[in-house]
Coordinates of C-alpha atoms and ligand atoms in Angstrom, one line a residue:
M7 CA -93.0 28.1 48.3
T8 CA -93.9 24.3 47.2
T9 CA -91.3 21.8 48.2
P10 CA -89.4 20.2 45.2
A11 CA -90.1 16.3 45.7
L12 CA -87.0 14.5 46.9
L13 CA -86.0 11.8 43.8
P14 CA -84.3 8.7 44.5
L15 CA -80.4 9.3 43.2
S16 CA -81.3 6.2 42.0
G17 CA -84.6 7.3 39.9
R18 CA -81.7 10.3 37.6
R19 CA -85.2 12.7 37.3
I20 CA -84.2 16.1 37.7
P21 CA -86.6 18.3 39.5
T22 CA -88.5 20.2 39.0
L23 CA -88.5 23.3 40.2
S24 CA -92.4 25.7 41.2
P25 CA -92.2 29.1 39.6
G26 CA -90.9 31.7 42.5
A27 CA -90.0 28.9 45.3
A28 CA -87.0 29.4 47.0
S29 CA -83.8 28.1 46.1
F30 CA -82.1 27.1 49.5
P31 CA -82.9 23.6 51.1
H32 CA -83.5 22.7 47.0
H33 CA -79.6 23.6 46.8
R34 CA -78.2 21.9 49.3
A35 CA -80.9 18.5 47.9
T36 CA -78.9 18.9 45.3
L37 CA -76.0 19.0 46.3
R38 CA -75.6 15.5 48.9
L39 CA -76.7 14.0 44.9
S40 CA -73.4 15.5 43.1
E41 CA -71.4 14.5 45.9
K42 CA -72.5 10.7 45.3
F43 CA -71.8 12.1 41.6
I44 CA -67.9 13.1 42.0
L45 CA -67.3 10.1 44.9
L46 CA -68.6 7.7 42.2
L47 CA -66.9 9.5 39.2
I48 CA -63.2 9.9 41.3
L49 CA -63.8 6.0 42.1
S50 CA -64.0 4.2 38.9
A51 CA -61.2 6.7 37.3
F52 CA -59.2 4.8 39.8
I53 CA -60.3 1.2 39.2
T54 CA -58.6 2.6 36.4
L55 CA -55.6 3.5 36.6
C56 CA -55.4 1.0 38.7
F57 CA -55.4 -1.2 35.5
G58 CA -53.5 1.1 33.7
A59 CA -51.0 0.5 36.1
F60 CA -51.4 -2.8 35.7
F61 CA -50.2 -3.3 31.9
F62 CA -48.0 0.0 31.8
L63 CA -45.4 -1.3 34.2
P64 CA -41.9 -1.4 32.7
D65 CA -41.0 -5.3 31.9
N66 CA -37.2 -5.7 33.0
S67 CA -36.6 -7.4 29.9
K68 CA -37.2 -3.7 27.9
H69 CA -36.0 -1.9 29.9
K70 CA -32.4 -3.0 30.7
R71 CA -31.1 0.5 30.6
F72 CA -32.2 1.1 34.0
D73 CA -29.7 -1.7 34.7
F74 CA -31.5 -2.8 37.7
G75 CA -30.0 -5.2 40.1
L76 CA -30.9 -9.1 41.0
E77 CA -33.0 -7.4 44.0
D78 CA -34.1 -4.1 42.6
V79 CA -36.3 -6.2 40.5
V80 CA -37.4 -8.9 43.2
E81 CA -38.2 -5.8 44.9
L82 CA -40.1 -3.9 42.4
G83 CA -42.3 -7.6 41.1
L84 CA -43.5 -7.2 45.3
V85 CA -43.9 -3.1 44.9
Y86 CA -46.2 -4.2 42.2
K87 CA -48.0 -7.0 43.6
T88 CA -48.3 -5.2 46.3
F89 CA -50.0 -2.0 44.6
V90 CA -52.2 -4.4 42.3
T91 CA -53.5 -6.5 45.6
E92 CA -55.0 -3.2 46.7
M93 CA -55.9 -1.2 43.9
T94 CA -58.1 -4.1 42.2
G95 CA -58.8 -6.7 45.2
T96 CA -57.3 -9.7 42.8
N97 CA -53.3 -11.3 43.2
K98 CA -51.7 -11.0 40.4
H99 CA -49.7 -13.5 41.2
T100 CA -50.0 -15.3 37.7
C101 CA -48.5 -12.7 36.1
E102 CA -45.3 -11.8 38.5
T103 CA -44.1 -15.5 38.4
P104 CA -42.6 -15.8 35.0
L105 CA -40.9 -12.9 35.1
R106 CA -39.4 -14.1 38.8
D107 CA -39.0 -17.2 37.7
K108 CA -36.7 -16.0 33.8
I109 CA -34.8 -13.8 36.1
R110 CA -33.8 -16.8 38.3
A111 CA -32.9 -19.0 36.0
D112 CA -30.7 -16.8 34.0
H113 CA -29.1 -16.3 37.3
E114 CA -28.5 -19.7 38.2
R115 CA -27.4 -20.8 35.0
A116 CA -25.0 -17.6 35.3
L117 CA -23.9 -18.9 38.7
Q118 CA -23.2 -22.4 36.7
E119 CA -21.0 -21.5 34.3
A120 CA -19.2 -19.9 36.4
K121 CA -18.4 -22.6 39.2
E122 CA -17.8 -24.5 35.7
K123 CA -15.3 -22.2 34.4
L124 CA -13.3 -22.1 37.9
R125 CA -12.8 -25.8 37.6
K126 CA -11.6 -25.4 34.0
S127 CA -7.6 -25.8 34.2
K128 CA -5.5 -23.0 34.0
E129 CA -4.2 -24.7 30.0
E130 CA -8.0 -25.1 28.9
L131 CA -8.9 -21.5 29.7
K132 CA -5.8 -20.4 27.2
A133 CA -6.8 -22.7 24.5
E134 CA -10.1 -21.9 25.2
I135 CA -9.8 -17.9 25.0
Q136 CA -7.2 -18.6 22.0
T137 CA -10.7 -20.0 20.2
E138 CA -12.8 -16.7 21.0
K139 CA -9.3 -14.8 19.7
T140 CA -8.9 -16.8 16.4
K141 CA -12.7 -17.2 16.0
V142 CA -13.1 -12.5 15.9
A143 CA -9.5 -12.8 13.9
E144 CA -11.2 -14.7 11.3
D145 CA -14.5 -12.8 11.4
L146 CA -12.7 -9.5 11.5
K147 CA -10.9 -11.4 8.7
K148 CA -14.1 -12.0 6.5
K149 CA -14.8 -8.2 6.6
D150 CA -11.6 -7.1 6.0
G151 CA -11.8 -9.8 2.8
P152 CA -10.1 -9.7 -0.5
K153 CA -13.4 -8.2 -2.9
P154 CA -13.7 -9.3 -5.4
L155 CA -12.6 -7.7 -8.6
P156 CA -14.6 -6.6 -11.8
P157 CA -13.6 -8.9 -14.6
V158 CA -11.1 -6.8 -16.7
S159 CA -9.7 -8.0 -20.3
M160 CA -6.0 -9.0 -19.5
P161 CA -3.9 -6.4 -22.1
K162 CA -2.5 -7.8 -25.1
L163 CA 1.0 -9.8 -24.5
V164 CA 3.1 -10.6 -26.1
G165 CA 6.7 -11.2 -25.6
V166 CA 6.8 -14.2 -23.1
N167 CA 9.1 -16.7 -24.1
N168 CA 12.0 -18.4 -23.4
G169 CA 14.7 -15.7 -25.4
D170 CA 16.4 -18.6 -26.0
P171 CA 19.7 -16.4 -27.4
G172 CA 20.9 -19.0 -30.1
D173 CA 24.5 -19.1 -30.2
P174 CA 25.5 -21.4 -27.9
D175 CA 29.1 -19.3 -26.0
T176 CA 25.5 -16.9 -25.3
K177 CA 23.8 -19.5 -24.6
E178 CA 25.9 -20.4 -21.4
K179 CA 27.5 -16.9 -20.4
R180 CA 22.8 -17.1 -19.7
D181 CA 23.0 -19.7 -17.9
K182 CA 25.6 -18.3 -15.8
I183 CA 23.1 -15.3 -14.9
R184 CA 20.8 -18.3 -14.4
E185 CA 22.8 -20.1 -12.3
M186 CA 23.7 -17.0 -10.4
M187 CA 19.9 -16.0 -10.1
K188 CA 19.4 -20.0 -7.9
H189 CA 22.3 -19.2 -6.2
A190 CA 21.3 -16.1 -5.0
W191 CA 17.3 -17.4 -4.0
D192 CA 17.7 -20.8 -2.3
S193 CA 19.8 -18.8 0.3
Y194 CA 16.9 -16.5 0.9
R195 CA 14.9 -19.7 1.2
Q196 CA 17.2 -21.7 3.7
Y197 CA 18.4 -18.7 5.9
G198 CA 16.4 -15.6 4.8
W199 CA 12.5 -16.9 4.1
G200 CA 9.9 -14.0 4.4
H201 CA 12.3 -11.9 6.1
N202 CA 12.6 -8.7 3.4
E203 CA 16.3 -9.7 2.5
L204 CA 19.6 -12.0 3.4
K205 CA 22.4 -11.6 5.5
P206 CA 24.3 -13.7 3.1
I207 CA 27.7 -13.4 5.6
A208 CA 25.6 -14.1 9.4
K209 CA 23.1 -16.6 7.4
K210 CA 19.9 -14.9 8.5
G211 CA 16.8 -12.3 7.9
H212 CA 17.6 -8.6 7.2
S213 CA 16.0 -5.3 6.6
T214 CA 16.0 -1.7 6.7
N215 CA 13.9 1.0 7.7
I216 CA 11.4 1.3 4.2
F217 CA 9.7 -1.9 5.1
G218 CA 9.3 -0.9 8.5
N219 CA 9.6 -3.6 11.5
S220 CA 7.7 -6.1 9.4
Q221 CA 8.5 -8.7 7.5
M222 CA 6.7 -8.4 4.4
G223 CA 8.9 -10.8 2.4
A224 CA 9.5 -8.4 0.2
T225 CA 12.4 -10.2 -1.5
I226 CA 9.8 -12.5 -2.6
V227 CA 7.9 -10.2 -4.2
D228 CA 10.2 -8.9 -6.5
A229 CA 12.2 -11.7 -7.7
L230 CA 9.0 -13.7 -8.3
D231 CA 8.6 -12.4 -11.5
T232 CA 12.5 -12.7 -12.1
L233 CA 12.1 -16.0 -11.6
Y234 CA 9.1 -16.8 -14.4
I235 CA 11.1 -15.1 -16.8
M236 CA 14.5 -17.4 -15.9
G237 CA 12.0 -20.3 -16.2
L238 CA 13.2 -21.6 -12.0
H239 CA 9.0 -22.3 -11.6
D240 CA 9.3 -24.3 -9.0
E241 CA 10.8 -21.7 -7.4
F242 CA 8.0 -19.2 -8.2
K243 CA 5.7 -21.9 -7.1
D244 CA 7.5 -21.5 -3.2
G245 CA 7.6 -18.3 -3.8
Q246 CA 3.9 -18.4 -5.2
E247 CA 2.2 -19.9 -1.7
W248 CA 4.5 -18.3 0.4
I249 CA 2.6 -15.1 -0.3
E250 CA -0.9 -17.1 -0.6
Q251 CA 0.1 -17.7 3.3
N252 CA 1.5 -15.1 5.1
L253 CA 1.6 -11.9 2.9
D254 CA -0.4 -9.9 4.9
F255 CA -0.7 -6.4 5.0
S256 CA -2.5 -5.4 8.8
V257 CA 0.3 -4.8 10.4
N258 CA 1.6 -2.1 12.0
A259 CA 4.4 -1.2 10.3
E260 CA 5.3 2.2 9.6
V261 CA 6.7 1.4 5.0
S262 CA 8.0 3.7 2.7
V263 CA 5.2 4.3 0.0
F264 CA 7.7 4.7 -2.7
E265 CA 9.7 1.6 -2.4
V266 CA 6.4 -0.6 -1.8
N267 CA 4.9 1.1 -4.5
I268 CA 7.4 0.1 -6.9
R269 CA 8.7 -3.6 -4.9
F270 CA 6.1 -4.9 -4.0
I271 CA 3.2 -3.7 -5.9
G272 CA 4.9 -3.4 -9.2
G273 CA 6.3 -6.9 -8.8
L274 CA 2.8 -8.2 -7.6
L275 CA 1.2 -6.8 -10.6
A276 CA 4.1 -8.2 -12.9
A277 CA 3.8 -11.8 -11.6
Y278 CA 0.4 -11.4 -12.4
Y279 CA 0.6 -10.3 -15.8
L280 CA 3.2 -12.9 -16.6
S281 CA 2.3 -16.0 -14.8
G282 CA -1.9 -15.2 -15.1
Q283 CA -2.3 -16.3 -10.8
E284 CA -5.0 -13.9 -9.7
V285 CA -3.6 -14.4 -6.0
F286 CA -1.1 -11.5 -7.2
K287 CA -4.2 -9.2 -8.2
V288 CA -5.9 -9.3 -5.6
K289 CA -2.9 -8.7 -2.9
A290 CA -1.5 -5.9 -5.2
V291 CA -4.7 -4.1 -4.0
Q292 CA -4.7 -5.0 -0.7
L293 CA -1.3 -2.7 -0.8
A294 CA -2.6 -0.4 -2.2
E295 CA -5.7 0.0 -0.2
K296 CA -3.4 0.3 3.1
L297 CA -1.1 3.2 1.1
L298 CA -4.5 5.3 -0.1
P299 CA -3.9 7.0 3.6
A300 CA -0.3 9.0 2.7
F301 CA -2.6 11.2 -0.1
N302 CA -4.7 12.6 2.9
T303 CA -2.0 16.1 3.1
P304 CA -3.2 19.8 1.9
T305 CA -2.3 19.0 -0.9
G306 CA -2.2 15.6 -2.0
I307 CA 1.2 15.2 -2.2
P308 CA 2.0 12.2 -0.1
W309 CA 4.1 11.8 3.2
A310 CA 6.4 9.3 2.2
M311 CA 6.2 7.4 4.7
V312 CA 2.7 5.7 6.4
N313 CA 1.4 2.8 8.9
L314 CA -0.6 0.1 7.1
K315 CA -2.3 -0.3 10.3
S316 CA -3.1 2.9 11.3
G317 CA -2.9 5.3 8.1
V318 CA -0.6 7.8 9.8
G319 CA 1.8 9.2 7.3
R320 CA 4.8 11.2 7.9
N321 CA 8.0 12.4 6.2
W322 CA 11.6 11.6 6.2
G323 CA 13.3 14.0 9.4
W324 CA 15.8 13.8 7.4
A325 CA 14.6 15.0 3.7
S326 CA 14.4 19.7 3.4
A327 CA 11.7 21.3 5.4
G328 CA 10.0 18.5 6.4
S329 CA 9.6 18.3 2.3
S330 CA 8.1 15.2 0.5
I331 CA 10.5 13.9 -2.0
L332 CA 10.1 14.2 -6.1
A333 CA 11.7 10.2 -6.9
E334 CA 9.5 9.3 -4.2
F335 CA 5.8 10.5 -5.2
G336 CA 7.3 11.0 -8.1
T337 CA 7.3 7.1 -9.2
L338 CA 3.8 6.0 -8.6
H339 CA 1.9 6.7 -12.2
M340 CA 3.0 3.6 -13.6
E341 CA 1.8 1.1 -10.9
F342 CA -1.0 3.9 -10.2
V343 CA -3.1 3.6 -14.1
H344 CA -2.3 -0.5 -14.0
L345 CA -5.2 -0.2 -10.3
T346 CA -7.0 1.7 -11.7
Y347 CA -7.0 -0.5 -14.8
Q348 CA -7.7 -3.8 -12.9
T349 CA -10.2 -3.0 -10.6
G350 CA -12.2 -0.3 -11.7
N351 CA -11.5 2.2 -8.7
P352 CA -11.0 5.7 -10.2
A353 CA -8.8 7.0 -6.8
Y354 CA -5.5 5.4 -7.8
Y355 CA -5.4 7.7 -11.0
Q356 CA -7.2 10.0 -9.8
K357 CA -3.8 10.5 -7.3
V358 CA -1.6 10.5 -9.5
M359 CA -2.3 12.9 -12.1
H360 CA -3.1 15.2 -9.2
I361 CA 0.2 15.6 -8.3
R362 CA 1.2 15.8 -12.3
K363 CA -1.2 18.2 -12.1
L364 CA 0.2 19.9 -9.0
L365 CA 3.5 20.0 -10.7
A366 CA 2.5 21.2 -14.0
K367 CA 1.3 24.8 -12.0
M368 CA 4.2 25.4 -10.2
D369 CA 7.1 28.0 -10.8
R370 CA 10.8 25.4 -12.3
P371 CA 13.7 27.6 -11.2
N372 CA 16.0 27.4 -14.4
G373 CA 13.3 24.5 -16.1
L374 CA 15.1 22.2 -13.0
Y375 CA 12.7 20.6 -10.7
P376 CA 13.8 20.7 -6.9
N377 CA 14.1 17.7 -5.4
Y378 CA 12.5 18.6 -2.1
L379 CA 8.4 19.5 -2.5
N380 CA 6.1 20.2 1.3
P381 CA 3.3 18.8 0.8
R382 CA 1.6 20.8 3.2
T383 CA 2.3 24.2 1.6
G384 CA 3.2 22.8 -1.6
R385 CA 6.4 25.2 -2.2
W386 CA 9.3 23.4 -3.1
G387 CA 12.3 23.0 0.1
Q388 CA 16.2 23.4 -1.0
H389 CA 16.5 24.3 -4.4
H390 CA 18.3 20.8 -5.2
T391 CA 18.0 18.9 -8.3
S392 CA 19.5 15.4 -9.4
V393 CA 19.4 12.6 -11.8
G394 CA 19.8 10.1 -9.8
G395 CA 19.2 9.9 -6.0
L396 CA 15.9 11.9 -4.8
G397 CA 15.1 12.9 -8.4
D398 CA 15.9 10.3 -10.6
S399 CA 12.5 7.9 -11.8
F400 CA 10.3 11.1 -11.3
Y401 CA 11.8 11.2 -14.7
E402 CA 11.8 7.9 -15.6
Y403 CA 7.9 7.9 -15.1
L404 CA 7.0 10.6 -17.6
L405 CA 9.0 8.8 -20.5
K406 CA 6.5 5.8 -19.4
A407 CA 3.8 7.1 -18.8
W408 CA 3.2 7.9 -21.8
L409 CA 5.1 4.4 -23.4
M410 CA 3.2 2.0 -21.8
S411 CA -0.2 4.6 -22.7
D412 CA 0.7 3.4 -26.0
K413 CA 2.3 7.1 -26.7
T414 CA -0.6 8.1 -26.3
D415 CA -0.3 9.7 -22.8
S416 CA 1.1 12.9 -24.6
E417 CA 0.6 15.6 -21.8
A418 CA 3.6 13.1 -20.3
R419 CA 5.9 13.0 -23.0
K420 CA 5.5 16.9 -23.2
T421 CA 7.0 17.6 -19.3
Y422 CA 9.5 14.8 -20.1
D423 CA 10.5 16.3 -23.5
D424 CA 10.8 19.9 -21.6
A425 CA 12.8 18.6 -18.3
I426 CA 14.9 17.1 -20.0
E427 CA 15.7 20.2 -22.5
A428 CA 15.9 21.8 -18.6
I429 CA 19.2 19.3 -17.5
E430 CA 20.6 18.8 -20.5
R431 CA 21.3 23.0 -20.1
H432 CA 22.0 23.2 -17.0
L433 CA 23.3 19.2 -15.6
I434 CA 24.9 17.5 -18.3
R435 CA 28.4 18.7 -19.5
K436 CA 31.6 16.9 -20.6
S437 CA 34.3 16.0 -18.2
N438 CA 38.3 16.7 -19.5
G439 CA 39.4 13.7 -20.5
G440 CA 36.1 14.1 -22.6
L441 CA 33.4 11.6 -20.4
T442 CA 29.8 12.8 -20.7
F443 CA 28.6 13.7 -17.4
I444 CA 25.2 14.6 -15.2
G445 CA 26.1 16.7 -12.7
E446 CA 24.1 17.6 -9.7
W447 CA 22.6 21.2 -8.9
K448 CA 23.0 23.2 -5.5
N449 CA 21.6 26.2 -4.5
G450 CA 22.5 27.5 -7.8
H451 CA 25.6 25.8 -8.6
L452 CA 27.0 22.6 -10.4
E453 CA 28.0 19.9 -8.4
R454 CA 30.1 17.9 -11.1
K455 CA 29.7 14.2 -9.1
M456 CA 27.7 11.8 -10.3
G457 CA 25.7 9.1 -8.7
H458 CA 25.7 5.0 -9.5
L459 CA 22.1 5.3 -9.2
T460 CA 22.4 8.7 -12.0
C461 CA 23.2 6.2 -14.3
F462 CA 20.3 4.3 -15.3
A463 CA 19.5 7.8 -17.4
G464 CA 21.8 6.4 -19.9
G465 CA 19.1 3.6 -20.5
M466 CA 16.2 6.3 -20.9
F467 CA 17.9 8.6 -22.9
A468 CA 17.6 5.8 -25.6
L469 CA 14.0 4.3 -24.9
G470 CA 13.4 8.7 -24.8
A471 CA 14.8 8.9 -28.5
D472 CA 12.2 7.6 -30.7
G473 CA 9.1 10.5 -30.0
S474 CA 11.8 13.1 -29.3
P475 CA 11.3 16.4 -30.3
D476 CA 12.7 18.3 -33.4
D477 CA 14.5 14.6 -34.5
K478 CA 16.9 14.3 -32.2
A479 CA 16.4 11.0 -32.7
G480 CA 19.1 10.2 -32.4
H481 CA 21.3 12.2 -30.5
Y482 CA 19.4 11.5 -27.6
L483 CA 20.5 7.8 -29.3
Q484 CA 24.1 9.3 -29.1
L485 CA 23.5 10.8 -25.3
G486 CA 22.4 7.1 -23.7
A487 CA 25.4 5.9 -25.6
E488 CA 27.6 8.6 -23.5
I489 CA 26.3 7.7 -20.4
A490 CA 26.8 4.1 -20.7
H491 CA 30.6 5.1 -21.8
T492 CA 31.1 6.9 -18.6
C493 CA 29.0 5.0 -16.0
H494 CA 31.6 1.6 -17.7
E495 CA 34.5 3.9 -17.1
S496 CA 33.8 4.1 -13.8
Y497 CA 33.7 0.5 -12.7
D498 CA 36.5 -0.6 -15.1
R499 CA 38.8 2.8 -13.2
T500 CA 38.4 0.2 -10.2
V501 CA 40.1 -2.7 -8.5
L502 CA 37.4 -5.2 -8.3
K503 CA 35.1 -4.1 -12.0
L504 CA 32.5 -3.0 -9.9
G505 CA 31.7 1.0 -9.8
P506 CA 31.8 2.9 -6.1
E507 CA 28.5 4.6 -5.1
A508 CA 29.6 7.9 -6.2
F509 CA 32.7 9.3 -8.5
K510 CA 33.9 12.6 -9.2
F511 CA 34.9 14.5 -12.4
D512 CA 36.8 17.7 -10.5
S513 CA 40.9 18.4 -10.2
G514 CA 42.1 15.7 -12.2
L515 CA 40.1 13.8 -10.9
E516 CA 37.8 11.7 -13.6
A517 CA 35.3 9.2 -13.2
V518 CA 36.8 7.4 -9.7
A519 CA 35.2 8.2 -5.8
V520 CA 36.8 10.4 -3.4
R521 CA 35.3 10.1 -0.2
Q522 CA 35.7 6.8 1.8
N523 CA 31.8 6.3 2.2
E524 CA 31.6 6.5 -1.5
K525 CA 33.5 3.9 -2.5
Y526 CA 31.3 1.0 -2.0
Y527 CA 28.7 -0.7 -4.1
I528 CA 25.9 -2.3 -2.9
L529 CA 24.9 -4.7 -6.2
R530 CA 23.2 -1.9 -7.1
P531 CA 21.4 -1.7 -11.0
E532 CA 22.0 1.1 -12.9
V533 CA 25.0 0.6 -15.1
I534 CA 23.5 -2.7 -16.1
E535 CA 20.4 -1.4 -16.5
T536 CA 22.4 1.1 -19.4
Y537 CA 24.2 -1.1 -20.8
W538 CA 20.8 -3.6 -21.7
Y539 CA 18.5 -0.5 -23.0
M540 CA 21.9 0.3 -25.6
W541 CA 21.6 -3.3 -27.2
R542 CA 18.3 -3.9 -27.0
F543 CA 18.6 -0.5 -29.7
T544 CA 21.8 -0.4 -30.9
H545 CA 23.4 -4.7 -30.4
D546 CA 26.6 -3.0 -30.3
P547 CA 28.4 -6.2 -29.3
K548 CA 30.1 -3.8 -26.3
Y549 CA 27.5 -3.6 -24.7
R550 CA 27.9 -7.5 -24.1
Q551 CA 31.3 -7.7 -22.9
W552 CA 30.4 -5.2 -20.2
G553 CA 27.8 -6.9 -19.2
W554 CA 29.4 -10.3 -19.3
E555 CA 32.8 -7.8 -17.0
A556 CA 30.0 -7.4 -14.3
V557 CA 29.6 -10.6 -13.7
Q558 CA 32.6 -12.2 -14.0
A559 CA 32.9 -9.1 -10.9
I560 CA 29.3 -9.9 -8.9
D561 CA 30.5 -13.6 -9.0
K562 CA 33.9 -13.2 -8.2
Y563 CA 33.7 -10.6 -5.0
C564 CA 30.8 -10.4 -4.2
R565 CA 29.4 -14.4 -3.8
V566 CA 30.0 -15.6 -0.9
S567 CA 28.6 -19.9 0.4
G568 CA 25.2 -18.2 1.7
G569 CA 24.1 -15.3 -1.1
F570 CA 25.6 -12.1 -2.5
S571 CA 27.1 -9.2 -0.9
G572 CA 27.1 -5.7 -1.6
V573 CA 31.2 -4.4 -0.7
K574 CA 32.9 -1.7 1.3
D575 CA 35.4 -0.3 -0.8
V576 CA 36.1 -1.3 -5.3
Y577 CA 39.2 0.1 -4.8
S578 CA 40.6 -2.4 -2.9
S579 CA 42.0 -6.0 -3.5
N580 CA 40.5 -7.5 -0.5
P581 CA 37.7 -5.7 0.4
T582 CA 34.8 -6.4 3.1
Y583 CA 31.2 -6.9 2.8
D584 CA 28.3 -5.1 3.9
D585 CA 26.9 -8.4 4.6
V586 CA 23.2 -7.4 2.8
Q587 CA 21.9 -9.4 -0.2
Q588 CA 19.9 -6.5 -1.7
S589 CA 16.3 -7.4 -2.7
F590 CA 17.0 -5.2 -6.0
F591 CA 20.0 -7.9 -6.8
L592 CA 17.0 -10.3 -7.7
A593 CA 14.6 -8.2 -9.4
E594 CA 16.7 -5.4 -10.9
T595 CA 20.3 -6.9 -11.4
L596 CA 20.1 -10.7 -11.9
K597 CA 17.1 -10.2 -14.6
Y598 CA 19.1 -7.0 -16.7
L599 CA 22.0 -9.4 -17.2
Y600 CA 19.3 -12.6 -17.9
L601 CA 17.7 -10.1 -20.4
L602 CA 21.3 -8.8 -22.1
F603 CA 22.0 -12.8 -22.8
S604 CA 18.4 -13.2 -24.3
S605 CA 17.5 -12.9 -27.6
D606 CA 15.0 -9.4 -27.9
E607 CA 11.6 -11.8 -28.4
L608 CA 12.0 -12.0 -24.6
L609 CA 9.7 -9.1 -23.9
P610 CA 10.2 -6.6 -26.4
L611 CA 9.9 -3.2 -25.2
E612 CA 7.2 -2.0 -27.2
N613 CA 4.9 -4.4 -25.7
W614 CA 6.4 -4.3 -22.0
V615 CA 7.0 -1.3 -20.2
F616 CA 9.8 -1.6 -17.1
N617 CA 8.8 -0.1 -13.7
T618 CA 12.2 1.7 -11.5
E619 CA 12.4 -2.0 -10.2
A620 CA 13.3 -3.5 -13.2
H621 CA 9.5 -5.3 -13.4
P622 CA 7.6 -5.7 -16.2
L623 CA 4.3 -4.3 -16.8
P624 CA 2.8 -4.0 -20.4
V625 CA 1.8 -1.2 -22.6
L626 CA -2.2 -1.0 -22.2
H627 CA -3.8 -0.2 -25.7
L628 CA -6.3 2.7 -23.4
G629 CA -7.5 3.8 -26.7
N630 CA -9.7 0.2 -28.2
I631 CA -10.7 -0.6 -24.3
T632 CA -14.5 0.0 -23.4
L633 CA -14.6 -0.3 -19.6
P634 CA -16.5 2.2 -17.5
V635 CA -13.3 3.6 -16.0
L636 CA -11.6 4.2 -19.0
N637 CA -14.7 6.9 -20.0
H638 CA -13.8 8.2 -17.1
F639 CA -10.2 8.5 -17.6
K640 CA -11.2 10.0 -20.4
M641 CA -13.4 12.7 -19.3
M642 CA -10.8 13.0 -17.3
D643 CA -9.1 14.6 -19.9
Ligands
DMJ12 C1 16.4 0.4 -6.8 O1 15.4 -0.2 -5.8 C2 15.1 0.9 -7.7 O2 16.0 1.1 -9.1 C3 15.3 2.7 -7.5 O3 14.2 3.5 -8.6 C4 16.6 3.3 -6.8 N1 17.2 1.8 -6.9 C5 17.2 1.0 -6.5 C6 18.6 0.2 -7.1 O4 20.0 0.4 -7.2

């Protein structure tokens, strides 16, 4: 047996075996070599591991999510130091020191700040907190702030002028109406500024639930265009300034979608068109955005109310079976089309067109539209139809949608014509004394009662006469005249020569109120509105005469030192006041009176359409306009 030569480990020579030599001694020699080799390997792996650990140890500044406390970090640093020293035989002080110094510095800075805070007085601290709060609010506002609107061509505006009536007598009457407007405005300015309305007896601000608990200056916004038309420019400027500085819609207030639309959006848009001041348009759009969540219902029929802050909507508790109201969701079209026109945002247009399409698909009992529609189920509530409260302006807006589209929206016109035909058939009657009235349809029978609100329909019939089917223009103008006459009778048959809230045509009664709670007059405009339309279409002097009777009665019985108030009983020679100066008195009643005594050149009806709160909006000649949004209109049609 040949003994293999033992080779030095370092020689790295592979032992050679002679053939047939015993393997065991050779094996033992090989094992010793391998052990050394393996030990070497383990040692080098260990050193590598130590270096790895050094580089990959967590960096506290980057791993905040572990949320180490100061002690933890220091302890970790020490462990790390020991580990490195032991593993490498070196001291890595140079890496650990900056980390610990930084931590110490941070800690000391925080302590210092806390000490300084404690040294400050309560007032200083309060002021600091307030500054912080204001900064946060301003940042939020900036984020939320008005987005620039796309440039859009101003529709052709005709008839924004003085409207001088010419003859001195008419002029004098008009001046009187202007003076009444000034009294109403100045009183509100003095006693109710910024509130929604005025209590002219108590001489303080007033509001109702339609505006929630907010102070949104409803009277200012509603009155702006009347001030402008009457040439009350200082007052207009004052109102504009208030709006610029105070009108804010980020308020936790639950408001009526309908009322806010007709008074605020309508008012702001009209003020924008008349004055050209951008601020009104911007505010109108900001507000409209706040109303949009009201449309988030299973059917797209909006809730009656919406919280401007949260966007949560709901319906009036009194409405039949949780329904939305026809006159509310059906009185958005004019303003919403203008909003789309002004912004290029099709959402507004789509919302109102969706309502129209949905109604078109529904069955209508006797061709009539019930006042109640459930926004969850899409079914009618109670079968109650009215051209007065709860129904009125739905019909008005069908006609006005057609007019404001420069008579191109024939779908709206057809819907209006069909609705009016059914109304004439089922609701319009002549009393025994020969007065034409519009009653109310309640579950299959006609209630022979007409509301003050219904009196607007005289003007609507006259306005819709031109363009009516089967050449019935003369018939509708005549119907308008008959309604105007009936409503005038309702005024003339009272002690104060002011109309009651509702009047009957039953059991020998003709155009008079029966129940005590129907005898009030709250400065409403509808009868005067009809006089004005009839005047524009006929120039029959009796309309100016009737209008003047109303001016005198209002000035005599509703005027008080703090403004104008409604009265509780128009049949009493000694009436009590309701102590509210309604915003629509300035927006509508006084505006229609002023226009009645102006020339027809002021806001001609071929060029302007008045919304249901008497805010004039220009006719949109959409056919000639090539804005992208209008292409969208066409696509949708
Ligand atoms: C106004 O706010 C509007 O005319 C609305 O359409 C119904 N009535 C009031 C005034 O009476």
